[in-house]
Amino acid sequence: MSRTLFSGFAAGVLAIAAAVAPAEAWEPKKPINVVVGFAPGGGTDIIARTVTSAAQPFFPVPLVIVNRAGASGTIAAEYVRNAPPDGYTLLVAGGSESTSVGNHQNLPYDIRTDFTSIIQFNRQRTLLAVKGDAPFKTLQDFVTEVKANPGKYTYGSSGAGGIYHSALLVFTKSAGLDMKHVPYKGGAPAMAALLGGHIDATALSPDEGKAMLDSGQVRALATFSDARYPALPDVPTLQEQGYDIYLENMKGLVGPKGMDPEIAAYLHDNFKKALETDTFKTLAEKANIELQYRDGPGFQQAMTDMYNAIGKAVKQ
């Protein structure tokens, strides 16, 4: 074989090999920021830290929690929406910033069209709660007392327009209660206000209120879900108590719109591996986090459905 012919043959082999070789899989080369739109210590923050802790062994770079609290999570959502879709900036989504606030005010983004959904990792029940030493033993006690004193009682939430604000707004409208709303920058500050006696009621998730519920500092009067929460079997649903209300929170990850499918798949697959570990299941059980997995399209559809349901309830 002449040298010229061999060189041409070798070049051809290399060209063919390059053509049939799979593209190099995407892998992160720098820390991935997981943005939380609420203050540390709240339900969203607890879930984010639990998931990233279990997922860290599956990533070659640090997973960094970044708290950008305010405006019911919409500040963080807008920040992520404007970030490059390169896989290094993700939002813990599915709650207020995704399904609720847009039903109260105009936002600079639309959760239904401006993000790339990656994975859902839990469902989050919502409880109507009062302070443990409050005179209200049941929901009916609460309704009777508040109705007799219009304008006297207050309820706090994790932010104006947030999912807990929507939940309590829909309930008070349905029950015919005249209460003042006091917004806070997250579930943890709202809980602190309840324990301090600054507000009379709030909505919370079992994970953020577990310790106070267990100790009796906080009493749950009802759940907004369509069935009782197995870990709190004595807490009836609102539907059982005569109110046709169903509302649930959820959490997962989204990134900016236009993310390469290969990047989204890498993130989905590695976070899903984390959800299947005993480490995550143990941490989730301790934190009262209820696992619910959906892939990216499924998570997107669930957020859209809840957004529409909350909008319908708020406008009634």
PDB file of C-alpha atoms in Angstrom, residues 174-291:
ATOM      1  CA  SER A 174     -65.644  30.154  51.597  1.00  0.00           C
ATOM      2  CA  ALA A 175     -66.283  30.319  55.360  1.00  0.00           C
ATOM      3  CA  GLY A 176     -67.371  33.967  55.286  1.00  0.00           C
ATOM      4  CA  LEU A 177     -64.597  35.146  57.632  1.00  0.00           C
ATOM      5  CA  ASP A 178     -63.367  38.751  57.917  1.00  0.00           C
ATOM      6  CA  MET A 179     -59.633  38.437  58.723  1.00  0.00           C
ATOM      7  CA  LYS A 180     -56.590  40.601  57.977  1.00  0.00           C
ATOM      8  CA  HIS A 181     -53.729  39.085  55.957  1.00  0.00           C
ATOM      9  CA  VAL A 182     -50.127  39.652  57.141  1.00  0.00           C
ATOM     10  CA  PRO A 183     -47.456  38.586  54.596  1.00  0.00           C
ATOM     11  CA  TYR A 184     -43.948  37.427  55.579  1.00  0.00           C
ATOM     12  CA  LYS A 185     -40.804  36.501  53.618  1.00  0.00           C
ATOM     13  CA  GLY A 186     -41.254  32.767  53.983  1.00  0.00           C
ATOM     14  CA  GLY A 187     -42.825  30.027  56.029  1.00  0.00           C
ATOM     15  CA  ALA A 188     -40.262  30.247  58.827  1.00  0.00           C
ATOM     16  CA  PRO A 189     -40.953  33.951  59.640  1.00  0.00           C
ATOM     17  CA  ALA A 190     -44.707  33.287  59.474  1.00  0.00           C
ATOM     18  CA  MET A 191     -44.304  30.398  61.895  1.00  0.00           C
ATOM     19  CA  ALA A 192     -42.247  32.582  64.237  1.00  0.00           C
ATOM     20  CA  ALA A 193     -45.026  35.194  64.143  1.00  0.00           C
ATOM     21  CA  LEU A 194     -47.633  32.566  65.020  1.00  0.00           C
ATOM     22  CA  LEU A 195     -45.573  31.254  67.933  1.00  0.00           C
ATOM     23  CA  GLY A 196     -44.990  34.823  69.111  1.00  0.00           C
ATOM     24  CA  GLY A 197     -48.706  35.577  69.123  1.00  0.00           C
ATOM     25  CA  HIS A 198     -48.446  38.235  66.400  1.00  0.00           C
ATOM     26  CA  ILE A 199     -50.927  36.427  64.128  1.00  0.00           C
ATOM     27  CA  ASP A 200     -53.763  34.051  64.928  1.00  0.00           C
ATOM     28  CA  ALA A 201     -53.492  31.479  62.146  1.00  0.00           C
ATOM     29  CA  THR A 202     -51.294  30.449  59.255  1.00  0.00           C
ATOM     30  CA  ALA A 203     -50.879  27.742  56.652  1.00  0.00           C
ATOM     31  CA  LEU A 204     -47.867  25.495  56.707  1.00  0.00           C
ATOM     32  CA  SER A 205     -46.476  22.253  55.390  1.00  0.00           C
ATOM     33  CA  PRO A 206     -45.881  19.244  57.661  1.00  0.00           C
ATOM     34  CA  ASP A 207     -42.138  19.374  57.018  1.00  0.00           C
ATOM     35  CA  GLU A 208     -41.733  22.949  58.213  1.00  0.00           C
ATOM     36  CA  GLY A 209     -44.149  22.530  61.150  1.00  0.00           C
ATOM     37  CA  LYS A 210     -43.350  18.983  62.257  1.00  0.00           C
ATOM     38  CA  ALA A 211     -41.365  19.848  65.367  1.00  0.00           C
ATOM     39  CA  MET A 212     -43.970  22.354  66.576  1.00  0.00           C
ATOM     40  CA  LEU A 213     -46.844  19.994  65.770  1.00  0.00           C
ATOM     41  CA  ASP A 214     -45.149  17.157  67.646  1.00  0.00           C
ATOM     42  CA  SER A 215     -44.436  19.336  70.684  1.00  0.00           C
ATOM     43  CA  GLY A 216     -47.943  20.814  70.784  1.00  0.00           C
ATOM     44  CA  GLN A 217     -46.735  24.365  70.130  1.00  0.00           C
ATOM     45  CA  VAL A 218     -48.880  24.381  66.981  1.00  0.00           C
ATOM     46  CA  ARG A 219     -52.277  22.751  66.368  1.00  0.00           C
ATOM     47  CA  ALA A 220     -53.492  21.758  62.877  1.00  0.00           C
ATOM     48  CA  LEU A 221     -57.226  22.252  62.373  1.00  0.00           C
ATOM     49  CA  ALA A 222     -57.522  20.969  58.798  1.00  0.00           C
ATOM     50  CA  THR A 223     -55.638  19.949  55.693  1.00  0.00           C
ATOM     51  CA  PHE A 224     -56.280  21.417  52.253  1.00  0.00           C
ATOM     52  CA  SER A 225     -55.610  18.064  50.541  1.00  0.00           C
ATOM     53  CA  ASP A 226     -58.282  15.735  49.201  1.00  0.00           C
ATOM     54  CA  ALA A 227     -57.386  13.044  51.763  1.00  0.00           C
ATOM     55  CA  ARG A 228     -55.944  12.951  55.267  1.00  0.00           C
ATOM     56  CA  TYR A 229     -52.179  13.020  55.581  1.00  0.00           C
ATOM     57  CA  PRO A 230     -51.081   9.552  56.818  1.00  0.00           C
ATOM     58  CA  ALA A 231     -48.595  11.045  59.287  1.00  0.00           C
ATOM     59  CA  LEU A 232     -51.372  13.195  60.832  1.00  0.00           C
ATOM     60  CA  PRO A 233     -54.408  10.903  60.652  1.00  0.00           C
ATOM     61  CA  ASP A 234     -56.387  12.876  63.251  1.00  0.00           C
ATOM     62  CA  VAL A 235     -56.386  16.072  61.175  1.00  0.00           C
ATOM     63  CA  PRO A 236     -59.508  16.122  58.944  1.00  0.00           C
ATOM     64  CA  THR A 237     -59.635  17.618  55.489  1.00  0.00           C
ATOM     65  CA  LEU A 238     -61.541  20.813  54.756  1.00  0.00           C
ATOM     66  CA  GLN A 239     -63.758  18.774  52.459  1.00  0.00           C
ATOM     67  CA  GLU A 240     -64.717  16.512  55.376  1.00  0.00           C
ATOM     68  CA  GLN A 241     -65.710  19.636  57.291  1.00  0.00           C
ATOM     69  CA  GLY A 242     -67.973  21.050  54.621  1.00  0.00           C
ATOM     70  CA  TYR A 243     -65.638  23.180  52.480  1.00  0.00           C
ATOM     71  CA  ASP A 244     -65.121  22.157  48.863  1.00  0.00           C
ATOM     72  CA  ILE A 245     -61.468  23.183  48.744  1.00  0.00           C
ATOM     73  CA  TYR A 246     -58.474  21.265  47.420  1.00  0.00           C
ATOM     74  CA  LEU A 247     -55.009  22.753  47.162  1.00  0.00           C
ATOM     75  CA  GLU A 248     -51.536  21.235  47.273  1.00  0.00           C
ATOM     76  CA  ASN A 249     -48.012  22.487  46.976  1.00  0.00           C
ATOM     77  CA  MET A 250     -45.261  20.626  45.141  1.00  0.00           C
ATOM     78  CA  LYS A 251     -41.529  20.993  44.633  1.00  0.00           C
ATOM     79  CA  GLY A 252     -39.132  20.184  41.844  1.00  0.00           C
ATOM     80  CA  LEU A 253     -36.478  21.773  39.664  1.00  0.00           C
ATOM     81  CA  VAL A 254     -36.686  23.965  36.600  1.00  0.00           C
ATOM     82  CA  GLY A 255     -34.066  25.881  34.651  1.00  0.00           C
ATOM     83  CA  PRO A 256     -34.207  28.768  32.195  1.00  0.00           C
ATOM     84  CA  LYS A 257     -36.074  28.266  28.945  1.00  0.00           C
ATOM     85  CA  GLY A 258     -34.043  26.828  26.092  1.00  0.00           C
ATOM     86  CA  MET A 259     -31.903  24.389  28.078  1.00  0.00           C
ATOM     87  CA  ASP A 260     -30.209  21.770  25.886  1.00  0.00           C
ATOM     88  CA  PRO A 261     -32.163  18.482  26.257  1.00  0.00           C
ATOM     89  CA  GLU A 262     -28.888  16.690  26.994  1.00  0.00           C
ATOM     90  CA  ILE A 263     -28.243  18.987  29.961  1.00  0.00           C
ATOM     91  CA  ALA A 264     -31.804  18.617  31.218  1.00  0.00           C
ATOM     92  CA  ALA A 265     -31.549  14.827  30.899  1.00  0.00           C
ATOM     93  CA  TYR A 266     -28.256  14.755  32.833  1.00  0.00           C
ATOM     94  CA  LEU A 267     -29.770  16.797  35.666  1.00  0.00           C
ATOM     95  CA  HIS A 268     -32.991  14.768  35.694  1.00  0.00           C
ATOM     96  CA  ASP A 269     -31.228  11.417  35.721  1.00  0.00           C
ATOM     97  CA  ASN A 270     -28.824  12.281  38.533  1.00  0.00           C
ATOM     98  CA  PHE A 271     -31.453  13.883  40.772  1.00  0.00           C
ATOM     99  CA  LYS A 272     -33.708  10.881  40.138  1.00  0.00           C
ATOM    100  CA  LYS A 273     -30.913   8.562  41.266  1.00  0.00           C
ATOM    101  CA  ALA A 274     -30.777  10.552  44.488  1.00  0.00           C
ATOM    102  CA  LEU A 275     -34.531  10.123  45.082  1.00  0.00           C
ATOM    103  CA  GLU A 276     -34.091   6.350  44.874  1.00  0.00           C
ATOM    104  CA  THR A 277     -31.386   6.132  47.525  1.00  0.00           C
ATOM    105  CA  ASP A 278     -31.926   4.964  51.077  1.00  0.00           C
ATOM    106  CA  THR A 279     -30.134   8.132  52.152  1.00  0.00           C
ATOM    107  CA  PHE A 280     -32.806  10.340  50.649  1.00  0.00           C
ATOM    108  CA  LYS A 281     -35.663   8.150  51.880  1.00  0.00           C
ATOM    109  CA  THR A 282     -34.296   8.274  55.428  1.00  0.00           C
ATOM    110  CA  LEU A 283     -33.745  12.035  55.327  1.00  0.00           C
ATOM    111  CA  ALA A 284     -37.181  12.584  53.793  1.00  0.00           C
ATOM    112  CA  GLU A 285     -38.909  10.487  56.432  1.00  0.00           C
ATOM    113  CA  LYS A 286     -37.177  12.395  59.236  1.00  0.00           C
ATOM    114  CA  ALA A 287     -38.138  15.717  57.641  1.00  0.00           C
ATOM    115  CA  ASN A 288     -41.723  14.609  56.878  1.00  0.00           C
ATOM    116  CA  ILE A 289     -41.182  15.084  53.147  1.00  0.00           C
ATOM    117  CA  GLU A 290     -43.656  13.132  51.009  1.00  0.00           C
ATOM    118  CA  LEU A 291     -42.010  11.816  47.839  1.00  0.00           C
TER     119      LEU A 291
END
